[in-house]
Short mmCIF file of C-alpha atoms and ligand atoms in Angstrom, two decimals:
data_model
loop_
_atom_site.label_atom_id
_atom_site.label_comp_id
_atom_site.label_asym_id
_atom_site.label_seq_id
_atom_site.Cartn_x
_atom_site.Cartn_y
_atom_site.Cartn_z
CA MET E 737 4.15 -4.00 47.12
CA SER E 738 5.70 -6.16 44.41
CA GLN E 739 4.29 -9.37 45.90
CA LEU E 740 0.75 -8.14 45.48
CA GLN E 741 -1.20 -9.17 42.40
CA ARG E 742 -2.16 -6.40 40.02
CA ILE E 743 -5.19 -5.93 37.85
CA THR E 744 -6.16 -3.20 35.41
CA ILE E 745 -9.51 -1.50 35.90
CA ALA E 746 -11.44 1.04 33.84
CA PRO E 747 -11.65 4.45 35.59
CA SER E 748 -15.46 4.11 35.59
CA GLN E 749 -15.19 1.05 37.87
CA LEU E 750 -13.99 3.27 40.69
CA GLN E 751 -16.91 4.78 42.57
CA GLN E 752 -16.81 6.38 46.00
CA GLY E 753 -13.82 4.49 47.23
CA GLN E 754 -15.09 1.16 45.87
CA ILE E 755 -13.99 -0.77 42.83
CA LEU E 756 -16.89 -2.48 41.12
CA LEU E 757 -15.28 -5.63 39.75
CA THR E 758 -16.38 -7.19 36.47
CA LYS E 759 -17.30 -10.89 36.36
CA GLU E 760 -13.97 -11.62 34.64
CA GLN E 761 -12.02 -9.74 37.30
CA GLN E 762 -13.90 -11.55 40.08
CA HIS E 763 -13.10 -14.86 38.40
CA TYR E 764 -9.46 -13.89 37.99
CA LEU E 765 -9.01 -12.70 41.57
CA LEU E 766 -11.04 -15.42 43.30
CA ARG E 767 -10.59 -18.50 41.14
CA VAL E 768 -7.33 -17.96 39.27
CA LEU E 769 -5.33 -16.12 41.93
CA ARG E 770 -7.32 -17.71 44.78
CA LEU E 771 -7.58 -14.48 46.76
CA ARG E 772 -10.13 -14.38 49.59
CA ASP E 773 -12.19 -11.59 51.08
CA GLY E 774 -9.88 -9.23 52.93
CA ASP E 775 -6.86 -10.02 50.72
CA ARG E 776 -5.09 -7.07 49.16
CA PHE E 777 -4.17 -6.41 45.56
CA ILE E 778 -3.20 -3.49 43.35
CA ALA E 779 -5.66 -1.89 40.95
CA MET E 780 -4.20 0.13 38.06
CA ASP E 781 -6.24 2.36 35.78
CA GLY E 782 -3.69 2.03 32.98
CA MET E 783 -3.33 5.82 32.93
CA GLY E 784 -0.83 6.35 35.69
CA LYS E 785 -2.83 5.72 38.83
CA TRP E 786 -2.43 2.77 41.18
CA TRP E 787 -4.41 1.94 44.29
CA LEU E 788 -3.97 -0.54 47.07
CA ALA E 789 -7.29 -2.36 47.26
CA GLN E 790 -8.88 -4.98 49.48
CA LEU E 791 -11.18 -7.65 48.15
CA ALA E 792 -14.76 -7.65 49.46
CA THR E 793 -16.76 -10.22 47.45
CA GLU E 794 -18.04 -8.61 44.27
CA GLN E 795 -16.19 -5.40 44.82
CA ALA E 796 -13.05 -4.07 46.42
CA GLN E 797 -12.37 -1.32 48.88
CA VAL E 798 -9.73 1.25 47.94
CA LEU E 799 -7.32 1.54 50.88
CA GLU E 800 -4.87 4.12 49.53
CA PRO E 801 -3.40 5.53 46.32
CA LEU E 802 0.12 4.29 45.52
CA SER E 803 2.90 6.21 43.86
CA VAL E 804 4.92 4.56 41.11
CA ALA E 805 8.17 5.60 39.52
CA THR E 806 8.49 3.09 36.73
CA GLU E 807 7.77 5.31 33.74
CA LEU E 808 10.26 6.90 31.35
CA SER E 809 10.58 10.66 31.12
CA VAL E 810 9.53 10.58 27.46
CA SER E 811 6.48 9.17 25.78
CA ILE E 812 7.49 6.73 23.05
CA THR E 813 5.19 5.92 20.16
CA LEU E 814 6.28 2.87 18.21
CA MET E 815 5.02 2.47 14.66
CA VAL E 816 5.65 -1.13 13.65
CA ALA E 817 4.94 -2.67 10.29
CA LEU E 818 2.94 -5.77 11.11
CA PRO E 819 5.01 -8.94 10.89
CA LYS E 820 3.47 -12.20 9.69
CA GLY E 821 1.68 -14.70 11.91
CA ASN E 822 1.59 -14.09 15.65
CA ALA E 823 4.98 -12.41 15.83
CA PHE E 824 3.37 -9.11 16.81
CA ASP E 825 2.31 -10.59 20.17
CA GLU E 826 5.93 -10.74 21.24
CA VAL E 827 6.62 -7.19 19.99
CA VAL E 828 3.73 -5.89 22.09
CA ARG E 829 4.84 -7.82 25.16
CA THR E 830 8.53 -6.89 25.00
CA CYS E 831 8.03 -3.24 24.07
CA THR E 832 5.54 -2.84 26.91
CA GLU E 833 8.18 -4.18 29.28
CA LEU E 834 10.62 -1.65 27.84
CA GLY E 835 8.34 1.31 28.48
CA VAL E 836 6.52 2.11 25.22
CA ALA E 837 3.53 4.45 25.60
CA CYS E 838 1.73 3.80 22.34
CA ILE E 839 2.01 1.15 19.63
CA ALA E 840 0.67 1.86 16.16
CA PRO E 841 0.52 -1.30 14.01
CA VAL E 842 1.26 -0.16 10.49
CA LEU E 843 0.27 -1.61 7.15
CA SER E 844 3.17 -0.94 4.82
CA ASP E 845 3.71 -1.43 1.10
CA ARG E 846 5.22 -4.86 1.74
CA THR E 847 2.75 -6.02 4.38
CA LEU E 848 -0.84 -5.65 3.46
CA LEU E 849 -2.23 -7.96 6.12
CA ASN E 850 -5.31 -6.53 7.71
CA PRO E 851 -5.62 -8.11 11.14
CA SER E 852 -8.98 -9.07 12.62
CA PRO E 853 -10.55 -7.05 15.47
CA GLN E 854 -9.89 -10.11 17.68
CA LYS E 855 -6.17 -9.59 17.15
CA LEU E 856 -6.42 -6.02 18.36
CA GLU E 857 -8.25 -7.22 21.48
CA ARG E 858 -5.55 -9.84 21.99
CA TRP E 859 -2.74 -7.28 21.69
CA ARG E 860 -4.48 -5.00 24.16
CA ARG E 861 -4.79 -7.87 26.61
CA ILE E 862 -1.12 -8.75 26.16
CA ALA E 863 -0.15 -5.10 26.76
CA ALA E 864 -2.23 -4.99 29.96
CA GLU E 865 -0.65 -8.22 31.23
CA ALA E 866 2.87 -7.09 30.38
CA ALA E 867 2.27 -3.68 32.03
CA GLU E 868 1.12 -5.40 35.19
CA GLN E 869 4.07 -7.74 35.29
CA SER E 870 6.55 -4.90 34.65
CA GLU E 871 4.90 -2.75 37.33
CA ARG E 872 4.20 -0.06 34.76
CA ALA E 873 1.92 2.77 35.79
CA PHE E 874 0.52 2.91 32.25
CA VAL E 875 -0.87 0.30 29.94
CA PRO E 876 0.35 1.27 26.46
CA THR E 877 -2.31 2.27 23.98
CA ILE E 878 -2.55 -0.07 21.01
CA LEU E 879 -4.02 1.79 18.06
CA GLU E 880 -6.05 0.31 15.23
CA PRO E 881 -3.79 -0.68 12.33
CA VAL E 882 -3.26 2.19 9.89
CA ALA E 883 -1.54 2.60 6.55
CA PHE E 884 1.90 4.14 7.08
CA SER E 885 1.20 7.00 4.70
CA THR E 886 -1.99 8.07 6.49
CA THR E 887 -0.17 8.37 9.80
CA LEU E 888 2.21 11.03 8.55
CA PRO E 889 3.03 13.67 9.60
CA LEU E 890 3.17 13.93 13.37
CA VAL E 891 3.95 17.17 15.11
CA ASN E 892 6.10 18.33 17.97
CA SER E 893 8.10 15.18 18.46
CA GLN E 894 11.41 13.61 17.51
CA GLN E 895 10.60 11.19 14.71
CA TYR E 896 12.86 8.39 13.51
CA ILE E 897 12.49 5.71 10.89
CA CYS E 898 14.77 2.68 11.21
CA GLU E 899 16.36 1.60 7.94
CA ALA E 900 18.55 -1.48 7.77
CA ARG E 901 20.56 -0.40 4.72
CA GLY E 902 22.25 2.85 3.75
CA ASN E 903 24.63 5.04 5.58
CA PHE E 904 22.39 6.57 8.20
CA PRO E 905 23.48 7.81 11.63
CA HIS E 906 23.00 5.52 14.59
CA LEU E 907 19.85 6.14 16.62
CA ARG E 908 22.00 6.40 19.74
CA ASP E 909 23.75 9.47 18.28
CA CYS E 910 20.53 11.17 17.17
CA LEU E 911 18.43 11.07 20.32
CA GLN E 912 18.12 14.50 21.86
CA ASN E 913 17.16 15.31 25.38
CA LYS E 914 15.71 18.72 24.62
CA GLY E 915 12.58 18.58 26.66
CA GLN E 916 10.41 17.27 23.83
CA GLU E 917 7.95 14.92 25.32
CA THR E 918 7.35 12.49 22.49
CA ILE E 919 9.54 10.24 20.41
CA VAL E 920 8.06 8.46 17.43
CA ILE E 921 10.03 5.52 16.09
CA ALA E 922 9.09 3.42 13.06
CA THR E 923 10.38 -0.04 12.18
CA GLY E 924 9.65 -1.86 8.94
CA PRO E 925 8.42 -5.28 7.81
CA GLU E 926 10.39 -8.44 6.97
CA GLY E 927 10.89 -7.18 3.41
CA GLY E 928 11.96 -3.71 4.58
CA TRP E 929 10.44 -0.30 3.78
CA THR E 930 10.12 0.68 0.13
CA GLN E 931 12.15 3.60 -1.18
CA THR E 932 8.93 5.62 -1.50
CA GLU E 933 8.01 4.99 2.13
CA ILE E 934 11.41 6.19 3.27
CA GLU E 935 11.19 9.29 1.06
CA ASN E 936 7.67 10.10 2.30
CA ALA E 937 8.77 9.63 5.90
CA ILE E 938 11.72 11.98 5.40
CA ALA E 939 9.41 14.54 3.80
CA ALA E 940 7.14 14.25 6.85
CA GLY E 941 10.02 15.01 9.21
CA PHE E 942 11.32 11.54 10.06
CA GLN E 943 15.07 11.15 10.46
CA PRO E 944 16.29 7.81 8.99
CA VAL E 945 18.47 5.99 11.49
CA SER E 946 20.55 2.85 11.81
CA LEU E 947 20.41 0.37 14.68
CA GLY E 948 23.86 -1.01 13.88
CA ARG E 949 25.54 -2.81 11.02
CA ARG E 950 23.71 -6.08 11.26
CA ILE E 951 20.32 -6.67 9.65
CA LEU E 952 17.86 -7.30 12.45
CA ARG E 953 14.64 -9.24 12.11
CA ALA E 954 11.45 -7.20 11.97
CA VAL E 955 10.58 -8.35 15.51
CA THR E 956 14.04 -7.60 16.90
CA ALA E 957 14.38 -4.04 15.54
CA PRO E 958 11.62 -2.52 17.78
CA VAL E 959 13.21 -4.10 20.85
CA VAL E 960 16.64 -2.68 20.02
CA ALA E 961 15.18 0.76 19.26
CA LEU E 962 13.19 0.83 22.51
CA THR E 963 16.22 -0.31 24.49
CA LEU E 964 18.37 2.49 23.07
CA ILE E 965 15.71 5.10 23.78
CA SER E 966 14.98 3.90 27.29
CA ALA E 967 18.71 3.79 28.09
CA SER E 968 18.98 7.45 27.05
CA PHE E 969 15.91 8.68 28.89
CA GLU E 970 15.84 6.60 32.03
CA VAL E 971 15.64 8.92 35.01
N1 LIG Y 784 14.77 -7.45 4.32
C1 LIG Y 784 15.27 -6.14 4.58
C2 LIG Y 784 15.50 -5.92 6.06
C3 LIG Y 784 14.25 -5.81 6.83
S1 LIG Y 784 14.57 -5.82 8.52
C4 LIG Y 784 16.60 -5.97 3.88
O1 LIG Y 784 17.20 -6.96 3.54
O2 LIG Y 784 17.01 -4.81 3.72
C5 LIG Y 784 13.03 -5.23 9.14
C6 LIG Y 784 13.05 -3.82 9.64
O3 LIG Y 784 13.84 -3.77 10.82
C7 LIG Y 784 13.63 -2.78 8.71
O4 LIG Y 784 12.67 -2.27 7.83
C8 LIG Y 784 14.13 -1.70 9.67
O5 LIG Y 784 13.09 -0.84 10.04
C9 LIG Y 784 14.55 -2.53 10.88
N2 LIG Y 784 15.97 -2.84 10.91
C10 LIG Y 784 16.55 -4.06 10.87
N3 LIG Y 784 17.89 -3.96 11.00
C11 LIG Y 784 18.16 -2.66 11.12
C12 LIG Y 784 19.37 -1.91 11.29
N4 LIG Y 784 20.55 -2.50 11.36
N5 LIG Y 784 19.27 -0.57 11.40
C13 LIG Y 784 18.07 0.04 11.34
N6 LIG Y 784 16.91 -0.59 11.17
C14 LIG Y 784 16.95 -1.93 11.07
#
């Protein structure tokens, strides 16, 4: 199965056992991947379902549903303060590989960049590509950027905010496997969170945590956090 090429389709493209391919998907399958009629590939709906499909010109025939076991037993929402430039691309790519379910780009007190809608499109494309390459059953949701304060509070989940300084417990020692389905983890910008942001997060139920004694870059911290969580919850 792993040798087959994978594409992500919208659920509405699947009709009566046929996948109605978009022009872009036809181009990708026929011109970029050079598949021919009769060749097989995997279609993913980005929401947990995979199908083995067979190319038939402008559409594809669904041959059978496939089962995947590549998802973590928890749903991880990553709130990341937007780093400068294109650094977020790499955060999206790597965290998708590591199993994140949802990424919320956050505008924080020290990063007031408001990215263009094209950037959001780009991140969603990167997430879809990374999910395909990692054989994920889900393409992570990338939310519209929001101010950190407006995203608080969240309910019924373990919530952590990573803080580089201070004497906070290590994330590894805080993670609980108590049947809660969602973990929310927040990492800050290059300049760090402000004291007020940390206080507001604590008031909203976030536990401040450390990722170790070294100061990590804003793009490294999400990767370390996701790695620790996935190591704890891998089934
Ligand atoms: N310039 C800041 C550090 C910012 S690091 C300072 O000197 O204090 C960017 C973000 O990565 C931080 O806001 C935090 O969320 C996360 N981070 C980096 N290193 C960390 C560590 N050792 N423990 C927990 N979080 C860390």
